[in-house]
Short mmCIF file of C-alpha atoms and ligand atoms in Angstrom, two decimals:
data_model
loop_
_atom_site.label_atom_id
_atom_site.label_comp_id
_atom_site.label_asym_id
_atom_site.label_seq_id
_atom_site.Cartn_x
_atom_site.Cartn_y
_atom_site.Cartn_z
CA MET A 1 137.73 73.62 138.85
CA MET A 2 140.62 75.65 139.29
CA GLU A 3 144.05 74.12 139.15
CA SER A 4 144.79 74.55 142.88
CA GLN A 5 141.72 72.58 143.98
CA LYS A 6 142.48 69.33 141.91
CA SER A 7 143.41 67.72 145.17
CA ASN A 8 139.91 68.29 146.24
CA VAL A 9 137.68 65.32 146.48
CA VAL A 10 134.28 66.19 145.21
CA ILE A 11 131.56 63.41 145.77
CA LEU A 12 128.07 63.51 143.77
CA GLY A 13 125.89 61.42 146.51
CA ILE A 14 122.65 59.87 145.35
CA GLU A 15 119.91 57.84 147.30
CA THR A 16 116.74 56.31 145.61
CA SER A 17 116.32 53.11 147.96
CA CYS A 18 112.79 54.11 149.22
CA ASP A 19 110.61 57.16 148.73
CA GLU A 20 113.09 60.01 148.72
CA THR A 21 115.07 61.25 145.48
CA SER A 22 118.11 63.09 147.02
CA ALA A 23 121.47 64.17 145.59
CA ALA A 24 124.27 66.05 147.25
CA VAL A 25 127.72 67.48 146.54
CA LEU A 26 130.32 67.15 149.21
CA LEU A 27 133.75 68.56 149.00
CA ASN A 28 136.39 66.76 151.10
CA GLY A 29 133.91 64.83 153.39
CA ARG A 30 132.86 67.94 155.51
CA ASP A 31 131.58 70.50 153.14
CA LEU A 32 128.27 70.24 151.89
CA ARG A 33 128.03 72.23 148.83
CA SER A 34 124.39 71.26 148.01
CA HIS A 35 121.97 69.03 149.11
CA VAL A 36 118.48 68.43 147.39
CA ILE A 37 115.66 66.04 148.81
CA SER A 38 112.47 65.48 146.72
CA SER A 39 110.13 63.51 149.01
CA GLN A 40 107.30 61.19 147.74
CA ILE A 41 105.56 61.23 151.10
CA THR A 42 102.53 63.20 149.95
CA THR A 43 102.03 60.77 147.01
CA HIS A 44 102.35 57.88 149.25
CA GLN A 45 100.23 59.15 151.98
CA LYS A 46 96.89 58.34 150.55
CA TYR A 47 97.89 54.77 150.46
CA GLY A 48 99.04 54.89 154.29
CA GLY A 49 102.59 53.59 153.14
CA VAL A 50 104.86 53.25 150.27
CA VAL A 51 103.62 51.67 147.12
CA PRO A 52 106.70 50.21 145.42
CA GLU A 53 105.59 50.73 141.66
CA ILE A 54 104.69 54.43 142.31
CA ALA A 55 107.86 55.10 144.18
CA SER A 56 110.02 53.96 141.04
CA ARG A 57 107.91 56.15 138.63
CA GLU A 58 108.62 58.82 140.77
CA HIS A 59 112.24 58.18 140.93
CA SER A 60 112.45 57.79 137.17
CA LEU A 61 110.45 61.51 137.00
CA HIS A 62 112.82 63.41 139.58
CA PHE A 63 116.12 61.44 139.16
CA GLN A 64 117.69 63.69 136.48
CA PRO A 65 116.37 67.36 137.87
CA VAL A 66 117.28 66.55 141.17
CA VAL A 67 120.81 65.56 140.33
CA GLN A 68 120.94 68.80 137.82
CA GLN A 69 119.68 70.74 140.64
CA ALA A 70 122.39 69.60 143.40
CA LEU A 71 125.17 70.48 140.44
CA ASN A 72 123.87 73.87 139.60
CA GLU A 73 123.62 74.66 143.48
CA ALA A 74 127.27 73.55 144.06
CA LYS A 75 128.24 75.50 140.99
CA LEU A 76 129.93 72.55 139.33
CA THR A 77 129.62 70.08 136.39
CA PHE A 78 130.14 66.44 136.06
CA ARG A 79 133.55 66.97 134.84
CA ASP A 80 134.65 68.71 138.35
CA LEU A 81 133.41 65.42 140.26
CA SER A 82 135.89 63.03 141.66
CA ALA A 83 133.08 60.28 141.85
CA ILE A 84 129.60 59.42 142.00
CA ALA A 85 128.32 57.29 144.92
CA VAL A 86 124.75 55.67 144.63
CA THR A 87 123.13 53.38 147.11
CA TYR A 88 122.60 49.97 145.49
CA GLY A 89 120.76 48.27 148.53
CA PRO A 90 119.09 47.65 150.91
CA GLY A 91 115.72 48.92 149.69
CA LEU A 92 112.95 48.73 146.92
CA VAL A 93 114.34 46.93 143.82
CA GLY A 94 112.44 49.38 141.57
CA SER A 95 113.82 52.39 143.18
CA LEU A 96 117.42 51.12 143.69
CA LEU A 97 117.36 50.41 140.10
CA VAL A 98 116.82 54.03 139.12
CA GLY A 99 119.41 55.15 140.73
CA VAL A 100 122.09 52.58 139.85
CA SER A 101 121.49 52.65 136.52
CA GLY A 102 121.33 56.46 136.44
CA ALA A 103 124.70 56.79 138.24
CA LYS A 104 126.36 54.43 136.38
CA ALA A 105 125.47 56.04 133.09
CA MET A 106 126.54 59.49 134.54
CA ALA A 107 129.72 58.37 136.12
CA TYR A 108 130.56 56.35 132.55
CA ALA A 109 129.77 59.38 130.56
CA ALA A 110 131.49 61.96 132.74
CA GLY A 111 134.82 59.50 132.84
CA VAL A 112 134.48 59.25 136.87
CA PRO A 113 134.79 56.40 139.06
CA LEU A 114 131.45 54.79 140.34
CA ILE A 115 131.30 54.02 144.12
CA GLY A 116 128.37 51.52 145.32
CA ILE A 117 126.98 52.47 148.89
CA ASN A 118 125.21 50.37 151.31
CA HIS A 119 122.28 52.22 152.75
CA LEU A 120 122.79 51.13 156.41
CA GLU A 121 126.35 52.09 156.44
CA ALA A 122 125.33 55.37 154.88
CA HIS A 123 122.94 55.98 157.82
CA ILE A 124 125.77 55.30 160.00
CA TYR A 125 128.34 57.49 158.11
CA ALA A 126 125.76 60.53 158.20
CA ASN A 127 127.29 61.24 161.89
CA PHE A 128 130.66 62.02 160.13
CA LEU A 129 129.46 64.63 158.13
CA GLU A 130 128.79 66.77 161.29
CA HIS A 131 131.54 65.11 163.49
CA GLN A 132 134.73 64.35 161.62
CA ASP A 133 136.78 63.82 164.79
CA LEU A 134 135.07 60.57 165.69
CA LYS A 135 137.36 57.91 167.31
CA PHE A 136 137.19 54.32 166.65
CA PRO A 137 135.92 51.96 168.33
CA LEU A 138 132.38 53.42 167.89
CA LEU A 139 129.09 51.64 168.78
CA ALA A 140 126.09 52.55 166.32
CA LEU A 141 122.25 52.41 167.11
CA LEU A 142 120.64 51.98 163.73
CA VAL A 143 117.20 52.41 163.86
CA SER A 144 115.11 52.86 160.81
CA GLY A 145 111.88 51.98 158.95
CA GLY A 146 113.36 48.43 157.94
CA HIS A 147 116.33 47.90 160.55
CA THR A 148 117.09 47.85 164.09
CA HIS A 149 120.66 47.06 164.71
CA LEU A 150 123.19 47.50 167.37
CA ILE A 151 126.78 47.61 165.53
CA LEU A 152 130.21 47.60 166.90
CA PHE A 153 132.22 49.87 164.35
CA GLU A 154 135.87 49.26 164.72
CA ALA A 155 137.42 50.90 161.72
CA HIS A 156 136.28 52.31 158.31
CA GLY A 157 134.03 49.36 156.88
CA GLN A 158 134.82 47.04 159.76
CA TYR A 159 131.30 46.19 161.41
CA THR A 160 130.17 43.53 163.83
CA VAL A 161 126.53 43.24 164.31
CA LEU A 162 125.76 42.72 168.11
CA GLY A 163 122.22 42.59 168.06
CA HIS A 164 119.36 43.08 165.48
CA THR A 165 115.54 42.94 165.43
CA ARG A 166 114.00 39.23 165.11
CA ASP A 167 110.76 40.86 163.36
CA ASP A 168 109.69 44.30 163.09
CA ALA A 169 112.16 47.15 163.08
CA ALA A 170 111.49 50.02 165.52
CA GLY A 171 110.23 52.36 162.81
CA GLU A 172 108.01 49.78 161.07
CA ALA A 173 106.44 49.20 164.58
CA LEU A 174 105.83 52.95 165.05
CA ASP A 175 104.38 53.31 161.60
CA LYS A 176 102.13 50.28 162.16
CA VAL A 177 100.65 51.87 165.24
CA ALA A 178 100.30 55.21 163.91
CA ARG A 179 98.26 54.10 161.08
CA THR A 180 95.93 52.08 163.38
CA LEU A 181 95.61 55.17 165.25
CA GLY A 182 94.75 56.94 162.14
CA LEU A 183 97.81 59.29 162.26
CA GLY A 184 99.00 58.69 158.89
CA TYR A 185 102.28 57.78 157.14
CA PRO A 186 105.11 58.19 158.24
CA GLY A 187 104.08 57.10 161.59
CA GLY A 188 107.17 57.99 163.66
CA PRO A 189 107.15 61.80 163.55
CA GLN A 190 103.11 61.75 163.73
CA ILE A 191 103.49 59.68 167.16
CA GLN A 192 106.10 62.02 168.39
CA ARG A 193 103.85 64.85 167.62
CA ILE A 194 100.99 63.52 169.32
CA ALA A 195 102.71 61.96 172.14
CA GLN A 196 103.34 65.55 173.38
CA GLU A 197 99.70 65.74 174.48
CA GLY A 198 99.52 62.36 176.41
CA ASP A 199 100.59 60.56 179.32
CA ALA A 200 103.38 58.24 178.71
CA GLN A 201 102.50 56.14 181.84
CA ALA A 202 98.76 55.58 180.97
CA PHE A 203 99.16 52.15 179.51
CA ASN A 204 101.91 49.87 180.47
CA PHE A 205 102.87 48.12 177.11
CA PRO A 206 105.49 45.30 177.35
CA ARG A 207 109.08 45.79 176.98
CA ALA A 208 110.42 42.75 175.01
CA MET A 209 113.99 42.20 176.38
CA LEU A 210 114.13 38.83 175.25
CA GLU A 211 116.74 36.24 176.74
CA PRO A 212 118.98 37.75 179.49
CA GLY A 213 122.02 39.49 177.96
CA SER A 214 120.69 39.29 174.35
CA LEU A 215 121.29 42.32 172.16
CA ASP A 216 118.44 41.37 169.87
CA PHE A 217 115.16 43.30 169.46
CA SER A 218 111.89 42.29 169.13
CA PHE A 219 108.83 45.03 168.31
CA SER A 220 106.12 42.85 166.95
CA GLY A 221 104.59 41.71 170.23
CA MET A 222 104.81 45.42 171.59
CA LYS A 223 102.89 46.14 168.49
CA SER A 224 100.36 43.64 168.68
CA ALA A 225 99.92 44.66 172.53
CA VAL A 226 98.78 48.12 171.54
CA LEU A 227 96.50 46.63 168.67
CA ASN A 228 94.83 43.94 171.21
CA THR A 229 94.30 47.20 173.86
CA LEU A 230 92.58 49.04 171.10
CA ASN A 231 90.40 45.99 169.89
CA SER A 232 89.32 45.08 173.45
CA ALA A 233 88.36 48.81 173.84
CA ARG A 234 86.35 48.76 170.89
CA MET A 235 84.41 45.75 171.89
CA ARG A 236 83.50 47.42 175.12
CA GLY A 237 82.41 50.47 173.34
CA GLU A 238 84.98 52.33 174.89
CA THR A 239 87.20 55.20 173.33
CA LEU A 240 91.02 55.40 174.49
CA SER A 241 92.79 58.49 174.26
CA VAL A 242 95.10 58.48 171.07
CA PRO A 243 97.82 60.75 172.61
CA ASP A 244 98.17 58.32 175.82
CA ILE A 245 98.40 55.59 173.75
CA ALA A 246 101.06 56.99 171.15
CA ALA A 247 102.95 58.55 174.24
CA SER A 248 102.99 55.09 175.83
CA PHE A 249 103.91 53.13 173.01
CA GLN A 250 106.74 55.43 172.27
CA GLN A 251 108.27 55.24 175.75
CA ALA A 252 107.92 51.50 175.43
CA VAL A 253 109.98 51.67 172.20
CA VAL A 254 112.36 54.12 173.47
CA ASP A 255 112.84 51.94 176.71
CA VAL A 256 113.82 48.86 174.98
CA LEU A 257 116.40 50.92 172.30
CA VAL A 258 117.91 52.66 175.57
CA ARG A 259 118.13 49.41 177.72
CA LYS A 260 119.89 47.24 174.73
CA ALA A 261 122.26 50.26 174.13
CA LEU A 262 123.33 50.36 177.71
CA LEU A 263 123.87 46.75 177.65
CA ALA A 264 125.82 46.88 174.68
CA ILE A 265 128.03 49.74 176.11
CA LYS A 266 128.45 47.64 179.21
CA GLU A 267 129.79 44.71 177.27
CA THR A 268 131.90 46.36 174.83
CA ARG A 269 133.25 49.40 177.10
CA VAL A 270 132.89 51.55 173.85
CA LYS A 271 132.92 55.24 174.73
CA THR A 272 130.95 56.97 172.00
CA LEU A 273 127.20 55.90 170.76
CA LEU A 274 126.22 57.03 167.27
CA LEU A 275 122.63 56.84 166.52
CA ALA A 276 121.45 56.51 163.13
CA GLY A 277 118.59 55.96 161.00
CA GLY A 278 114.99 57.76 160.68
CA VAL A 279 114.13 56.93 164.29
CA ALA A 280 117.27 58.79 165.30
CA ALA A 281 115.32 62.04 164.88
CA ASN A 282 113.21 60.93 167.67
CA ARG A 283 113.18 63.51 170.34
CA LEU A 284 112.41 61.32 173.20
CA LEU A 285 114.99 58.56 172.14
CA ARG A 286 117.97 61.42 171.82
CA GLU A 287 117.20 63.06 175.17
CA THR A 288 116.58 59.89 177.17
CA LEU A 289 120.11 58.44 175.55
CA ASP A 290 121.80 61.74 176.21
CA HIS A 291 120.92 61.76 179.76
CA LYS A 292 121.78 58.06 180.28
CA LEU A 293 124.97 58.36 178.56
CA ALA A 294 126.12 61.44 180.25
CA GLU A 295 125.97 59.62 183.85
CA LYS A 296 128.18 56.87 182.50
CA GLY A 297 130.66 59.19 180.71
CA VAL A 298 129.73 57.94 177.22
CA CYS A 299 129.43 60.27 174.36
CA LEU A 300 126.08 60.38 172.42
CA VAL A 301 126.46 61.46 168.75
CA TYR A 302 123.56 61.77 166.43
CA PRO A 303 123.21 63.60 163.09
CA SER A 304 120.78 66.74 162.37
CA PRO A 305 117.26 65.42 161.82
CA ILE A 306 117.43 66.02 158.14
CA PHE A 307 120.43 63.69 157.93
CA CYS A 308 118.66 60.85 159.99
CA THR A 309 116.07 60.24 157.30
CA ASP A 310 116.79 59.11 154.03
CA ASN A 311 119.18 61.58 152.05
CA GLY A 312 121.95 61.93 149.41
CA ALA A 313 124.21 63.86 151.86
CA MET A 314 124.86 60.51 153.92
CA ILE A 315 125.64 58.80 150.51
CA ALA A 316 128.15 61.18 149.58
CA THR A 317 129.85 60.88 152.97
CA ALA A 318 129.83 57.19 153.10
CA GLY A 319 131.06 57.79 149.27
CA TYR A 320 133.98 59.78 150.48
CA TYR A 321 135.42 57.42 152.80
CA HIS A 322 135.06 54.82 150.14
CA TYR A 323 137.09 57.00 147.67
CA LEU A 324 139.90 57.36 150.04
CA LYS A 325 140.55 53.79 149.95
CA GLY A 326 139.99 53.44 146.39
CA ASP A 327 137.15 51.45 146.81
CA PHE A 328 135.29 51.78 143.47
CA ALA A 329 132.35 49.78 141.74
CA PRO A 330 132.54 47.86 138.64
CA TRP A 331 130.20 48.71 135.75
CA THR A 332 128.32 45.80 136.18
CA LEU A 333 127.04 47.15 139.59
CA ASN A 334 123.41 45.91 140.37
CA ALA A 335 120.84 46.68 142.71
CA VAL A 336 120.85 44.45 145.67
CA PRO A 337 117.34 44.81 147.70
CA GLY A 338 118.36 42.61 150.55
CA LEU A 339 122.02 43.51 151.05
CA GLY A 340 122.93 43.25 154.73
CA LEU A 341 125.90 45.44 156.51
CA VAL A 342 128.25 42.70 156.68
O1 LIG B 401 115.95 55.78 157.80
P1 LIG B 401 114.37 55.89 157.17
O2 LIG B 401 114.34 57.28 156.60
O3 LIG B 401 114.38 55.07 155.95
C1 LIG B 401 114.57 53.64 156.06
O4 LIG B 401 115.83 53.48 155.77
O5 LIG B 401 113.90 52.79 156.51
O6 LIG B 401 113.75 55.77 158.38
C2 LIG B 401 112.10 56.00 158.15
C3 LIG B 401 111.64 55.48 159.41
C4 LIG B 401 109.96 55.61 159.63
O7 LIG B 401 109.60 54.24 160.24
C5 LIG B 401 109.58 56.84 160.40
O8 LIG B 401 108.29 56.60 160.96
C6 LIG B 401 110.75 56.97 161.27
O9 LIG B 401 111.89 56.57 160.68
N1 LIG B 401 111.11 58.15 161.77
C7 LIG B 401 110.79 58.40 163.07
C8 LIG B 401 110.88 59.63 163.15
N2 LIG B 401 111.16 60.42 162.14
C9 LIG B 401 111.32 59.38 161.06
N3 LIG B 401 110.42 57.89 164.36
C10 LIG B 401 110.26 58.34 165.35
N4 LIG B 401 110.24 59.64 165.51
C11 LIG B 401 110.75 60.47 164.47
N5 LIG B 401 110.94 61.79 164.67
ZN1 LIG B 402 116.92 54.63 155.29
#
């Protein structure tokens, strides 16, 4: 790197918590120099979901080539890096370990600091990659395959969980319904696709709102309602329209997410909502929130779809803000599969 560029912060971000091996090189928190994602979706598809042992093996195979490709595309070497940021939880333990041990070894060998990143925090930080001018306090609706959280985000690294799911995550419910409908894995994008041909009013699935004022979620009963509807029809020898079921269930999930987000906005009076996580890529969710929030003068921010699902760029972005605070991990950093946000 040239002398004049030494004040630049160059972060290599690495993600291996589930079924994507990804690495990205980010300059000064905003300039994405490279972004490589090796997805294992086609490998897991034949099993209808992620098989943890296969995921770890695939990460081991792809880790080094993915990191090398990210550096090559950025035209940098390890020596040019300011730090290496890696997801250490939550996620599948075997998958996390591949990333954590690999990142640790590379950072140690290159003589650069290691930064441990919470995957949930990184999903939220994906918003900072494309919108650097975000002003605190912020509200975040994190909707992924494993989590559904409403979060008050008051300053970098300062979170209060206002509500979370008591059972299934939104993405998990979409995945399970999609599997029952024979739509394959991952279910969310399949539901979105087939719902376009269906009638969202065809079935009135329940919207679980829990106690009045609660910001918690519950998607398990909603999912069971779909499965019961399908089973009853099967017993009567009837065939139901898959697009209608998909559209009606997607609508029910989006309705709950939107109503809870509006309640959190009313309670906190925060003026900006960040969408985050894989389900944040959902078009109906984005459009409905866009519309509802505009009516209330609240700004909606969401990442491009590629930065909603698991990716290395969001790890590098979160890593940049940790780097600015000098928040580095010890060499004893370990994978924490059940890591929470706070
Ligand atoms: O954030 P993510 O990639 O992984 C976790 O950290 O869990 O989220 C994956 C989840 C899956 O449940 C997937 O079905 C869902 O995000 N998803 C979607 C869409 N794209 C991904 N759900 C609804 N609509 C989408 N377009
Ligand atoms: Zn994720």
